[in-house]
mmCIF file of C-alpha atoms (C1' of nucleotides) in Angstrom:
data_model
loop_
_atom_site.group_PDB
_atom_site.id
_atom_site.type_symbol
_atom_site.label_atom_id
_atom_site.label_comp_id
_atom_site.label_asym_id
_atom_site.label_seq_id
_atom_site.Cartn_x
_atom_site.Cartn_y
_atom_site.Cartn_z
ATOM 1 C CA MET N 1 6.730 -22.308 23.328
ATOM 2 C CA ASN N 2 9.655 -24.075 24.907
ATOM 3 C CA ALA N 3 12.183 -26.566 23.722
ATOM 4 C CA ARG N 4 11.391 -30.154 24.478
ATOM 5 C CA PRO N 5 14.006 -32.524 25.785
ATOM 6 C CA LYS N 6 15.600 -34.923 23.398
ATOM 7 C CA TYR N 7 17.125 -37.281 25.873
ATOM 8 C CA LYS N 8 15.578 -39.569 28.417
ATOM 9 C CA THR N 9 17.473 -39.148 31.635
ATOM 10 C CA LYS N 10 17.159 -40.597 35.083
ATOM 11 C CA GLN N 11 16.255 -37.194 36.513
ATOM 12 C CA ARG N 12 13.563 -36.609 33.964
ATOM 13 C CA ASP N 13 12.012 -40.000 34.602
ATOM 14 C CA ARG N 14 12.042 -39.515 38.324
ATOM 15 C CA LEU N 15 10.482 -36.112 37.929
ATOM 16 C CA ILE N 16 7.675 -37.442 35.800
ATOM 17 C CA SER N 17 7.071 -40.323 38.190
ATOM 18 C CA TYR N 18 6.802 -37.879 41.014
ATOM 19 C CA LEU N 19 4.433 -35.636 39.116
ATOM 20 C CA GLU N 20 2.144 -38.544 38.426
ATOM 21 C CA THR N 21 1.635 -38.945 42.133
ATOM 22 C CA VAL N 22 0.257 -35.415 42.472
ATOM 23 C CA PRO N 23 -2.131 -34.900 39.553
ATOM 24 C CA GLY N 24 -4.177 -31.713 39.652
ATOM 25 C CA GLN N 25 -2.265 -30.426 42.632
ATOM 26 C CA HIS N 26 -0.241 -27.261 42.693
ATOM 27 C CA ILE N 27 3.388 -27.823 43.352
ATOM 28 C CA THR N 28 6.351 -25.518 43.236
ATOM 29 C CA ALA N 29 9.893 -26.074 42.076
ATOM 30 C CA PHE N 30 10.800 -26.054 45.720
ATOM 31 C CA ASP N 31 8.327 -28.813 46.487
ATOM 32 C CA VAL N 32 9.859 -30.932 43.807
ATOM 33 C CA CYS N 33 13.389 -30.394 45.028
ATOM 34 C CA GLU N 34 12.275 -31.145 48.545
ATOM 35 C CA ALA N 35 10.585 -34.384 47.543
ATOM 36 C CA PHE N 36 13.772 -35.677 46.015
ATOM 37 C CA ARG N 37 15.898 -34.479 48.845
ATOM 38 C CA GLN N 38 13.758 -36.461 51.240
ATOM 39 C CA ASP N 39 14.053 -39.390 48.928
ATOM 40 C CA GLY N 40 17.714 -39.338 49.722
ATOM 41 C CA ALA N 41 18.623 -38.610 46.105
ATOM 42 C CA PRO N 42 18.406 -34.882 45.456
ATOM 43 C CA ILE N 43 18.160 -33.446 41.984
ATOM 44 C CA GLY N 44 19.869 -30.154 41.240
ATOM 45 C CA GLN N 45 17.530 -27.233 41.281
ATOM 46 C CA SER N 46 18.633 -26.014 37.869
ATOM 47 C CA THR N 47 17.680 -29.379 36.481
ATOM 48 C CA VAL N 48 14.329 -29.211 38.170
ATOM 49 C CA TYR N 49 13.616 -25.769 36.761
ATOM 50 C CA ARG N 50 14.763 -26.770 33.308
ATOM 51 C CA GLN N 51 12.772 -29.968 33.182
ATOM 52 C CA LEU N 52 9.706 -28.320 34.617
ATOM 53 C CA GLU N 53 9.908 -25.698 31.915
ATOM 54 C CA SER N 54 10.274 -28.356 29.248
ATOM 55 C CA LEU N 55 7.261 -30.220 30.520
ATOM 56 C CA VAL N 56 5.240 -27.041 30.320
ATOM 57 C CA GLY N 57 6.343 -26.734 26.729
ATOM 58 C CA GLU N 58 5.212 -30.283 26.071
ATOM 59 C CA GLY N 59 1.815 -29.619 27.599
ATOM 60 C CA VAL N 60 2.319 -32.094 30.393
ATOM 61 C CA LEU N 61 2.282 -29.379 32.988
ATOM 62 C CA ASN N 62 0.447 -26.144 33.401
ATOM 63 C CA LYS N 63 2.262 -23.289 34.988
ATOM 64 C CA TYR N 64 0.546 -20.662 37.067
ATOM 65 C CA ILE N 65 1.796 -17.400 38.369
ATOM 66 C CA ILE N 66 -0.647 -17.087 41.181
ATOM 67 C CA ASP N 67 0.912 -14.295 43.036
ATOM 68 C CA GLU N 68 3.625 -11.796 42.561
ATOM 69 C CA LYS N 69 5.582 -12.943 45.557
ATOM 70 C CA SER N 70 4.889 -16.626 45.526
ATOM 71 C CA PRO N 71 6.848 -19.066 43.479
ATOM 72 C CA ALA N 72 5.343 -20.264 40.229
ATOM 73 C CA CYS N 73 3.354 -23.411 40.600
ATOM 74 C CA PHE N 74 2.913 -26.331 38.305
ATOM 75 C CA GLU N 75 0.028 -28.665 37.812
ATOM 76 C CA TYR N 76 0.278 -32.082 36.239
ATOM 77 C CA VAL N 77 -2.362 -32.310 33.568
ATOM 78 C CA ARG N 78 -1.874 -35.430 31.530
ATOM 79 C CA SER N 79 0.715 -37.705 30.091
ATOM 80 C CA ALA N 80 2.292 -36.048 27.112
ATOM 81 C CA SER N 81 0.125 -37.635 24.415
ATOM 82 C CA HIS N 82 -3.382 -37.937 25.912
ATOM 83 C CA GLN N 83 -6.474 -35.717 26.042
ATOM 84 C CA GLY N 84 -7.202 -32.087 25.433
ATOM 85 C CA PRO N 85 -6.360 -29.400 27.951
ATOM 86 C CA GLY N 86 -8.294 -29.824 31.175
ATOM 87 C CA THR N 87 -10.160 -26.571 31.216
ATOM 88 C CA CYS N 88 -10.034 -25.205 34.688
ATOM 89 C CA PHE N 89 -10.107 -21.629 35.842
ATOM 90 C CA HIS N 90 -8.438 -20.386 38.953
ATOM 91 C CA CYS N 91 -9.617 -17.813 41.410
ATOM 92 C CA LYS N 92 -7.268 -16.432 43.966
ATOM 93 C CA CYS N 93 -8.622 -14.698 47.036
ATOM 94 C CA GLU N 94 -6.675 -11.544 47.692
ATOM 95 C CA LYS N 95 -7.683 -11.644 51.310
ATOM 96 C CA CYS N 96 -7.160 -15.174 52.575
ATOM 97 C CA GLY N 97 -4.981 -16.362 49.735
ATOM 98 C CA ARG N 98 -7.159 -19.344 49.003
ATOM 99 C CA LEU N 99 -6.966 -20.760 45.518
ATOM 100 C CA ILE N 100 -10.229 -21.958 44.046
ATOM 101 C CA HIS N 101 -10.395 -24.248 41.043
ATOM 102 C CA LEU N 102 -13.443 -23.651 38.875
ATOM 103 C CA HIS N 103 -14.532 -26.335 36.507
ATOM 104 C CA CYS N 104 -17.362 -24.426 34.996
ATOM 105 C CA GLU N 105 -18.952 -24.753 31.617
ATOM 106 C CA GLU N 106 -20.485 -21.344 31.824
ATOM 107 C CA LEU N 107 -17.131 -19.762 32.023
ATOM 108 C CA GLU N 108 -16.640 -20.966 28.516
ATOM 109 C CA GLU N 109 -18.749 -17.977 27.618
ATOM 110 C CA ILE N 110 -15.933 -15.762 28.609
ATOM 111 C CA ARG N 111 -13.685 -17.441 26.149
ATOM 112 C CA SER N 112 -16.238 -17.217 23.389
ATOM 113 C CA HIS N 113 -16.879 -13.604 24.098
ATOM 114 C CA LEU N 114 -13.259 -12.653 24.164
ATOM 115 C CA LEU N 115 -12.600 -14.568 21.009
ATOM 116 C CA GLY N 116 -15.704 -13.465 19.113
ATOM 117 C CA GLU N 117 -15.846 -9.836 20.128
ATOM 118 C CA HIS N 118 -12.271 -9.028 20.849
ATOM 119 C CA GLY N 119 -10.352 -11.570 18.800
ATOM 120 C CA PHE N 120 -8.482 -12.635 21.884
ATOM 121 C CA ARG N 121 -7.888 -16.313 22.523
ATOM 122 C CA LEU N 122 -7.877 -16.730 26.264
ATOM 123 C CA ASP N 123 -5.411 -19.129 27.809
ATOM 124 C CA PRO N 124 -7.017 -20.544 30.951
ATOM 125 C CA ARG N 125 -3.784 -22.182 31.891
ATOM 126 C CA ARG N 126 -2.133 -18.940 32.687
ATOM 127 C CA THR N 127 -5.028 -16.770 33.657
ATOM 128 C CA VAL N 128 -5.888 -16.267 37.272
ATOM 129 C CA PHE N 129 -8.909 -14.353 38.491
ATOM 130 C CA TYR N 130 -8.205 -12.209 41.493
ATOM 131 C CA GLY N 131 -10.862 -11.118 43.890
ATOM 132 C CA ILE N 132 -12.506 -11.827 47.197
ATOM 133 C CA CYS N 133 -13.944 -15.214 48.019
ATOM 134 C CA GLU N 134 -17.352 -15.791 49.522
ATOM 135 C CA ALA N 135 -16.130 -16.453 53.022
ATOM 136 C CA CYS N 136 -14.021 -13.316 53.142
ATOM 137 C CA GLN N 137 -16.857 -11.184 51.782
ATOM 138 C CA GLN N 138 -19.078 -12.239 54.607
ATOM 139 C CA ALA N 139 -16.339 -11.790 57.135
ATOM 140 C CA GLU N 140 -15.746 -8.211 56.092
ATOM 141 C CA GLY N 141 -19.435 -7.332 55.978
ATOM 142 C CA MET Y 1 -5.485 -3.634 52.128
ATOM 143 C CA ASN Y 2 -2.548 -1.387 52.760
ATOM 144 C CA ALA Y 3 -1.847 1.355 55.219
ATOM 145 C CA ARG Y 4 -2.490 4.807 53.914
ATOM 146 C CA PRO Y 5 -0.054 7.620 54.542
ATOM 147 C CA LYS Y 6 -0.802 10.023 57.301
ATOM 148 C CA TYR Y 7 1.691 12.680 56.421
ATOM 149 C CA LYS Y 8 1.943 14.935 53.445
ATOM 150 C CA THR Y 9 5.547 14.944 52.355
ATOM 151 C CA LYS Y 10 7.426 16.562 49.548
ATOM 152 C CA GLN Y 11 8.169 13.179 47.995
ATOM 153 C CA ARG Y 12 4.569 12.111 48.094
ATOM 154 C CA ASP Y 13 3.427 15.320 46.457
ATOM 155 C CA ARG Y 14 5.997 15.071 43.748
ATOM 156 C CA LEU Y 15 5.051 11.483 43.108
ATOM 157 C CA ILE Y 16 1.390 12.325 42.747
ATOM 158 C CA SER Y 17 2.161 15.245 40.481
ATOM 159 C CA TYR Y 18 4.180 12.961 38.292
ATOM 160 C CA LEU Y 19 1.460 10.351 38.190
ATOM 161 C CA GLU Y 20 -1.055 12.911 37.080
ATOM 162 C CA THR Y 21 0.993 13.453 33.970
ATOM 163 C CA VAL Y 22 0.659 9.812 32.926
ATOM 164 C CA PRO Y 23 -2.976 8.849 33.523
ATOM 165 C CA GLY Y 24 -3.982 5.447 32.218
ATOM 166 C CA GLN Y 25 -0.436 4.554 31.327
ATOM 167 C CA HIS Y 26 1.501 1.684 32.762
ATOM 168 C CA ILE Y 27 4.559 2.705 34.659
ATOM 169 C CA THR Y 28 6.974 0.785 36.798
ATOM 170 C CA ALA Y 29 8.736 1.699 39.999
ATOM 171 C CA PHE Y 30 11.832 2.022 37.901
ATOM 172 C CA ASP Y 31 10.155 4.496 35.571
ATOM 173 C CA VAL Y 32 9.207 6.617 38.510
ATOM 174 C CA CYS Y 33 12.684 6.594 39.980
ATOM 175 C CA GLU Y 34 14.107 7.426 36.603
ATOM 176 C CA ALA Y 35 11.760 10.347 36.103
ATOM 177 C CA PHE Y 36 12.902 11.940 39.318
ATOM 178 C CA ARG Y 37 16.517 11.190 38.683
ATOM 179 C CA GLN Y 38 16.261 13.057 35.414
ATOM 180 C CA ASP Y 39 14.545 15.848 37.222
ATOM 181 C CA GLY Y 40 17.763 16.288 39.075
ATOM 182 C CA ALA Y 41 16.125 15.458 42.402
ATOM 183 C CA PRO Y 42 16.034 11.692 42.871
ATOM 184 C CA ILE Y 43 13.714 10.022 45.345
ATOM 185 C CA GLY Y 44 14.914 6.939 47.165
ATOM 186 C CA GLN Y 45 13.636 3.743 45.681
ATOM 187 C CA SER Y 46 12.320 2.470 48.972
ATOM 188 C CA THR Y 47 10.263 5.592 49.254
ATOM 189 C CA VAL Y 48 8.953 5.136 45.761
ATOM 190 C CA TYR Y 49 7.961 1.549 46.453
ATOM 191 C CA ARG Y 50 6.356 2.455 49.741
ATOM 192 C CA GLN Y 51 4.385 5.381 48.392
ATOM 193 C CA LEU Y 52 3.307 3.463 45.357
ATOM 194 C CA GLU Y 53 2.007 0.734 47.608
ATOM 195 C CA SER Y 54 0.148 3.272 49.724
ATOM 196 C CA LEU Y 55 -1.463 4.814 46.700
ATOM 197 C CA VAL Y 56 -2.651 1.415 45.614
ATOM 198 C CA GLY Y 57 -4.180 1.019 49.046
ATOM 199 C CA GLU Y 58 -5.930 4.347 48.622
ATOM 200 C CA GLY Y 59 -7.308 3.374 45.257
ATOM 201 C CA VAL Y 60 -5.413 6.079 43.433
ATOM 202 C CA LEU Y 61 -3.362 3.547 41.576
ATOM 203 C CA ASN Y 62 -4.021 0.128 40.182
ATOM 204 C CA LYS Y 63 -1.242 -2.368 40.329
ATOM 205 C CA TYR Y 64 -0.818 -5.075 37.751
ATOM 206 C CA ILE Y 65 1.396 -8.085 37.717
ATOM 207 C CA ILE Y 66 1.454 -8.514 34.004
ATOM 208 C CA ASP Y 67 4.177 -10.972 33.749
ATOM 209 C CA GLU Y 68 6.191 -13.176 35.985
ATOM 210 C CA LYS Y 69 9.502 -11.672 34.985
ATOM 211 C CA SER Y 70 8.524 -8.100 34.421
ATOM 212 C CA PRO Y 71 8.323 -5.556 37.176
ATOM 213 C CA ALA Y 72 4.909 -4.721 38.562
ATOM 214 C CA CYS Y 73 3.284 -1.813 36.847
ATOM 215 C CA PHE Y 74 1.044 0.896 38.133
ATOM 216 C CA GLU Y 75 -1.719 2.844 36.526
ATOM 217 C CA TYR Y 76 -3.038 6.159 37.716
ATOM 218 C CA VAL Y 77 -6.782 5.929 37.957
ATOM 219 C CA ARG Y 78 -8.178 8.940 39.665
ATOM 220 C CA SER Y 79 -7.522 11.439 42.388
ATOM 221 C CA ALA Y 80 -8.097 9.855 45.744
ATOM 222 C CA SER Y 81 -11.650 11.027 46.360
ATOM 223 C CA HIS Y 82 -13.374 10.976 42.973
ATOM 224 C CA GLN Y 83 -15.368 8.456 40.990
ATOM 225 C CA GLY Y 84 -15.881 4.728 41.144
ATOM 226 C CA PRO Y 85 -13.254 2.295 39.969
ATOM 227 C CA GLY Y 86 -12.600 2.703 36.274
ATOM 228 C CA THR Y 87 -13.550 -0.747 35.140
ATOM 229 C CA CYS Y 88 -11.026 -1.875 32.649
ATOM 230 C CA PHE Y 89 -9.848 -5.367 31.885
ATOM 231 C CA HIS Y 90 -6.423 -6.242 30.632
ATOM 232 C CA CYS Y 91 -5.414 -8.824 28.118
ATOM 233 C CA LYS Y 92 -1.803 -9.759 27.740
ATOM 234 C CA CYS Y 93 -0.639 -11.494 24.613
ATOM 235 C CA GLU Y 94 1.670 -14.332 25.499
ATOM 236 C CA LYS Y 95 3.241 -14.161 22.107
ATOM 237 C CA CYS Y 96 3.971 -10.563 21.306
ATOM 238 C CA GLY Y 97 3.641 -9.229 24.805
ATOM 239 C CA ARG Y 98 1.121 -6.598 23.822
ATOM 240 C CA LEU Y 99 -1.140 -5.360 26.550
ATOM 241 C CA ILE Y 100 -4.719 -4.659 25.531
ATOM 242 C CA HIS Y 101 -7.078 -2.571 27.603
ATOM 243 C CA LEU Y 102 -10.683 -3.643 27.338
ATOM 244 C CA HIS Y 103 -13.391 -1.257 28.324
ATOM 245 C CA CYS Y 104 -16.242 -3.620 27.783
ATOM 246 C CA GLU Y 105 -19.654 -3.685 29.315
ATOM 247 C CA GLU Y 106 -20.213 -7.251 28.354
ATOM 248 C CA LEU Y 107 -17.350 -8.364 30.452
ATOM 249 C CA GLU Y 108 -19.437 -7.249 33.353
ATOM 250 C CA GLU Y 109 -21.228 -10.511 32.822
ATOM 251 C CA ILE Y 110 -18.162 -12.310 33.953
ATOM 252 C CA ARG Y 111 -18.246 -10.470 37.194
ATOM 253 C CA SER Y 112 -21.916 -11.149 37.684
ATOM 254 C CA HIS Y 113 -21.498 -14.784 36.907
ATOM 255 C CA LEU Y 114 -18.591 -15.249 39.239
ATOM 256 C CA LEU Y 115 -20.384 -13.390 41.976
ATOM 257 C CA GLY Y 116 -23.772 -14.992 41.504
ATOM 258 C CA GLU Y 117 -22.768 -18.534 40.797
ATOM 259 C CA HIS Y 118 -19.482 -18.841 42.584
ATOM 260 C CA GLY Y 119 -19.691 -16.184 45.241
ATOM 261 C CA PHE Y 120 -16.438 -14.721 44.024
ATOM 262 C CA ARG Y 121 -16.059 -10.970 43.725
ATOM 263 C CA LEU Y 122 -13.707 -10.389 40.851
ATOM 264 C CA ASP Y 123 -11.162 -7.636 41.121
ATOM 265 C CA PRO Y 124 -10.536 -6.295 37.622
ATOM 266 C CA ARG Y 125 -7.714 -4.212 38.911
ATOM 267 C CA ARG Y 126 -5.510 -7.160 39.528
ATOM 268 C CA THR Y 127 -6.796 -9.641 37.014
ATOM 269 C CA VAL Y 128 -5.037 -10.076 33.719
ATOM 270 C CA PHE Y 129 -6.296 -12.300 30.952
ATOM 271 C CA TYR Y 130 -3.537 -14.189 29.221
ATOM 272 C CA GLY Y 131 -3.855 -15.499 25.729
ATOM 273 C CA ILE Y 132 -3.078 -14.821 22.119
ATOM 274 C CA CYS Y 133 -4.103 -11.621 20.415
ATOM 275 C CA GLU Y 134 -5.793 -11.428 17.050
ATOM 276 C CA ALA Y 135 -2.699 -10.423 15.121
ATOM 277 C CA CYS Y 136 -0.619 -13.262 16.534
ATOM 278 C CA GLN Y 137 -3.330 -15.811 15.848
ATOM 279 C CA GLN Y 138 -3.344 -14.904 12.196
ATOM 280 C CA ALA Y 139 0.407 -14.858 12.072
ATOM 281 C CA GLU Y 140 0.667 -18.385 13.409
ATOM 282 C CA GLY Y 141 -2.143 -19.729 11.245
ATOM 283 C "C1'" DC D 1 7.516 15.989 71.105
ATOM 284 C "C1'" DT D 2 5.934 11.935 68.780
ATOM 285 C "C1'" DA D 3 4.609 9.415 65.007
ATOM 286 C "C1'" DA D 4 5.589 8.839 60.346
ATOM 287 C "C1'" DG D 5 8.443 9.150 56.277
ATOM 288 C "C1'" DT D 6 13.066 8.970 54.010
ATOM 289 C "C1'" DG D 7 17.107 6.890 51.988
ATOM 290 C "C1'" DC D 8 21.009 4.171 51.961
ATOM 291 C "C1'" DA D 9 22.919 -0.178 51.745
ATOM 292 C "C1'" DA D 10 22.135 -4.845 52.686
ATOM 293 C "C1'" DA D 11 18.987 -8.809 52.625
ATOM 294 C "C1'" DA D 12 15.584 -11.636 50.609
ATOM 295 C "C1'" DT D 13 13.653 -14.348 46.975
ATOM 296 C "C1'" DG D 14 12.755 -17.132 43.005
ATOM 297 C "C1'" DT D 15 14.795 -18.114 38.924
ATOM 298 C "C1'" DT D 16 18.474 -18.305 35.419
ATOM 299 C "C1'" DT D 17 23.108 -18.985 33.691
ATOM 300 C "C1'" DG D 18 28.211 -20.209 32.980
ATOM 301 C "C1'" DC D 19 30.776 -23.916 32.798
ATOM 302 C "C1'" DA D 20 33.077 -28.221 33.591
ATOM 303 C "C1'" DT D 21 31.568 -32.886 33.889
ATOM 304 C "C1'" DA D 22 28.626 -36.864 32.881
ATOM 305 C "C1'" DC D 23 25.242 -39.190 30.326
ATOM 306 C "C1'" DT D 24 22.346 -40.583 25.874
ATOM 307 C "C1'" DT D 25 21.991 -41.792 21.527
ATOM 308 C "C1'" DA K 1 31.804 -39.113 18.747
ATOM 309 C "C1'" DA K 2 28.335 -35.540 18.968
ATOM 310 C "C1'" DG K 3 24.774 -33.565 21.170
ATOM 311 C "C1'" DT K 4 22.328 -32.938 25.550
ATOM 312 C "C1'" DA K 5 21.649 -32.921 30.362
ATOM 313 C "C1'" DT K 6 23.342 -32.204 34.984
ATOM 314 C "C1'" DG K 7 24.692 -29.643 39.070
ATOM 315 C "C1'" DC K 8 27.184 -26.480 41.472
ATOM 316 C "C1'" DA K 9 27.926 -21.853 42.536
ATOM 317 C "C1'" DA K 10 27.493 -17.364 41.066
ATOM 318 C "C1'" DA K 11 24.597 -14.017 38.806
ATOM 319 C "C1'" DC K 12 20.168 -11.663 38.287
ATOM 320 C "C1'" DA K 13 16.274 -8.569 39.011
ATOM 321 C "C1'" DT K 14 12.804 -6.845 41.691
ATOM 322 C "C1'" DT K 15 11.193 -5.788 45.939
ATOM 323 C "C1'" DT K 16 11.683 -5.490 51.002
ATOM 324 C "C1'" DT K 17 13.897 -4.385 55.322
ATOM 325 C "C1'" DG K 18 17.005 -2.550 59.159
ATOM 326 C "C1'" DC K 19 18.284 1.467 60.891
ATOM 327 C "C1'" DA K 20 19.844 6.137 61.717
ATOM 328 C "C1'" DC K 21 18.132 10.493 60.383
ATOM 329 C "C1'" DT K 22 14.711 13.981 58.954
ATOM 330 C "C1'" DT K 23 10.263 15.935 58.747
ATOM 331 C "C1'" DA K 24 5.218 16.682 59.514
ATOM 332 C "C1'" DG K 25 1.590 17.287 62.641
#
DNA sequence: CTAAGTGCAAAATGTTTGCATACTT
DNA sequence: AAGTATGCAAACATTTTGCACTTAG
């Protein structure tokens, strides 16, 4: 979906190194910039955005739009060549804002159903389920 | 989730009248502003945004964040007092951008599963399934 | 009369872009 | 040398907010 970088640059390497330290976590472009700033060697934010976008295109990162107002967040999935996509669904609580990762085989049914009955190939990397989490349901009665 | 209006104003009435002419369609704040501008009697955009937000809070409108870069869109569902929530899922094709409305009983299973197994009460009004639609799948081979 | 709503212009926010410079190959 | 990448600052687009004014109850 996106162009992949042709050149190996210092910034790109540093970015990847950083990402490897936070696998499976959700980080924003801001987080990344901040990390480098605190390292004493900032990387320009345009570069960060551009590289991040490239890495999404290469399948190294997943990108999630969790919330209309929050910044997009990225999740390191694997080094560019390895493994299939780590299937993981996300649930976002509209009340407390908590983000729940669901590694659930049964949810595969959803994909099958959508594909079989509706011809729609679901992309779990971009799909976020909104709703109310257990804790908040009990709290509200 | 949001405050509901206490006062009945001319702007609010006009907005609701307009919405009633586009049931089930997806309209943006911009569309609304435009409609009134062309009516010769514009309504301030802040007012539009605020009223729209109120109506979402009242359940009259659904609000969807279809896309990170696109404006939020609203869908008129019912007049404030009537009926239960019109259950309708949305699928957004990442390729062609098409938005598909799914009125599907079987998708209720998803809700049951999430609720039963994960304690998560899915909100179909805010959830959008991303993926690739049938046409685009065939096109790409 | 008081609380709520309106509308303008300005702020906020996350992301993208133009462009001159620097780096990779 | 040619093609990319970088980084700054400025541009962007949507939504929100501050505030003085109007309107509904």
